CSV table of C-alpha atoms in Angstrom, one decimal:
chain,number,residue,atom,x,y,z
A,1,MET,CA,-66.0,24.3,-8.4
A,2,ASP,CA,-63.9,25.6,-11.3
A,3,ARG,CA,-61.1,24.4,-13.6
A,4,ALA,CA,-58.4,26.3,-11.7
A,5,ALA,CA,-59.3,24.7,-8.4
A,6,ILE,CA,-59.4,21.2,-10.0
A,7,THR,CA,-56.0,21.9,-11.6
A,8,VAL,CA,-54.5,22.6,-8.2
A,9,VAL,CA,-55.9,19.4,-6.8
A,10,LEU,CA,-54.7,17.4,-9.8
A,11,GLU,CA,-51.2,18.9,-9.5
A,12,LYS,CA,-51.0,17.8,-5.9
A,13,ALA,CA,-52.2,14.3,-6.7
A,14,ALA,CA,-49.9,13.9,-9.7
A,15,ASP,CA,-46.9,15.1,-7.8
A,16,GLY,CA,-47.6,12.9,-4.8
A,17,GLN,CA,-48.4,15.7,-2.4
A,18,ALA,CA,-51.8,14.2,-1.9
A,19,GLY,CA,-52.8,10.5,-2.0
A,20,LEU,CA,-54.7,9.2,-5.0
A,21,ASP,CA,-57.3,7.9,-2.7
A,22,GLU,CA,-57.7,11.4,-1.3
A,23,LEU,CA,-58.6,12.6,-4.8
A,24,THR,CA,-61.4,10.1,-5.0
A,25,THR,CA,-62.7,11.0,-1.5
A,26,TRP,CA,-62.5,14.7,-2.4
A,27,ALA,CA,-64.4,14.1,-5.7
A,28,GLN,CA,-67.0,12.0,-3.9
A,29,THR,CA,-67.6,14.8,-1.4
A,30,VAL,CA,-67.9,17.5,-4.0
A,31,HIS,CA,-70.1,15.2,-6.3
A,32,PHE,CA,-72.5,14.4,-3.5
A,33,VAL,CA,-72.9,18.0,-2.2
A,34,ASP,CA,-76.5,19.1,-2.9
A,35,GLY,CA,-76.2,21.5,-5.8
A,36,PRO,CA,-72.5,22.3,-6.0
A,37,HIS,CA,-71.7,25.4,-8.0
A,38,ILE,CA,-70.0,24.4,-11.2
A,39,GLU,CA,-68.1,26.9,-13.4
A,40,ASP,CA,-70.4,28.3,-16.1
A,41,GLY,CA,-69.6,27.1,-19.6
A,42,HIS,CA,-67.6,24.1,-18.4
A,43,GLU,CA,-70.3,22.0,-16.8
A,44,ASP,CA,-69.7,19.0,-19.1
A,45,LEU,CA,-66.0,18.8,-18.5
A,46,LEU,CA,-66.2,19.4,-14.8
A,47,THR,CA,-69.1,17.0,-14.3
A,48,GLN,CA,-67.3,14.3,-16.3
A,49,PHE,CA,-64.2,14.8,-14.1
A,50,LEU,CA,-66.3,14.4,-11.0
A,51,PHE,CA,-68.1,11.3,-12.2
A,52,GLU,CA,-64.9,9.5,-13.3
A,53,THR,CA,-62.8,10.3,-10.2
A,54,SER,CA,-65.6,9.8,-7.7
A,55,THR,CA,-66.5,6.4,-9.0
A,56,PRO,CA,-63.3,4.8,-10.3
A,57,GLU,CA,-64.9,1.4,-10.1
A,58,ALA,CA,-67.3,2.4,-12.9
A,59,PHE,CA,-64.5,4.0,-15.1
A,60,GLU,CA,-60.9,3.3,-14.3
A,61,PRO,CA,-58.7,3.4,-11.2
A,62,VAL,CA,-57.4,6.8,-10.1
A,63,THR,CA,-53.7,6.7,-11.0
A,64,THR,CA,-50.9,9.2,-11.5
A,65,GLU,CA,-51.4,8.8,-15.2
A,66,LEU,CA,-55.1,9.5,-15.0
A,67,CYS,CA,-54.4,12.6,-13.0
A,68,ARG,CA,-51.9,13.8,-15.6
A,69,ARG,CA,-54.4,13.2,-18.4
A,70,TRP,CA,-57.1,15.2,-16.5
A,71,LEU,CA,-54.5,17.9,-15.6
A,72,SER,CA,-53.7,18.2,-19.3
A,73,ARG,CA,-57.4,18.6,-20.2
A,74,MET,CA,-57.9,21.2,-17.5
A,75,GLN,CA,-54.8,23.2,-18.5
A,76,SER,CA,-55.8,23.1,-22.2
A,77,SER,CA,-59.3,24.3,-21.3
A,78,LEU,CA,-57.8,27.2,-19.3
A,79,ALA,CA,-55.5,28.2,-22.2
A,80,THR,CA,-58.4,28.3,-24.6
A,81,PRO,CA,-60.0,31.8,-24.9
A,82,PRO,CA,-63.8,31.8,-24.2
A,83,ALA,CA,-66.1,32.0,-27.2
A,84,THR,CA,-67.3,35.5,-28.0
A,85,GLY,CA,-70.7,34.4,-29.4
A,86,ARG,CA,-70.4,36.8,-32.4
């Protein structure tokens, strides 16, 4: 799972091409897969996204606004160049 794939999913949910409940189901499925590969260097962001969207009863309901906020976060992280470690 990587930021680009999640961006595509969020765009579809925010634009109404996929149901908001489908996003929750998708996140639950990915979250509960034993040892899903998560993009290196972005584990915190992607894990938080999965937790929040797979368990909306513990955080907040999955709405178009929530999708847009997460979409903005994902797009911002994609636009940020990686650290060089120098």
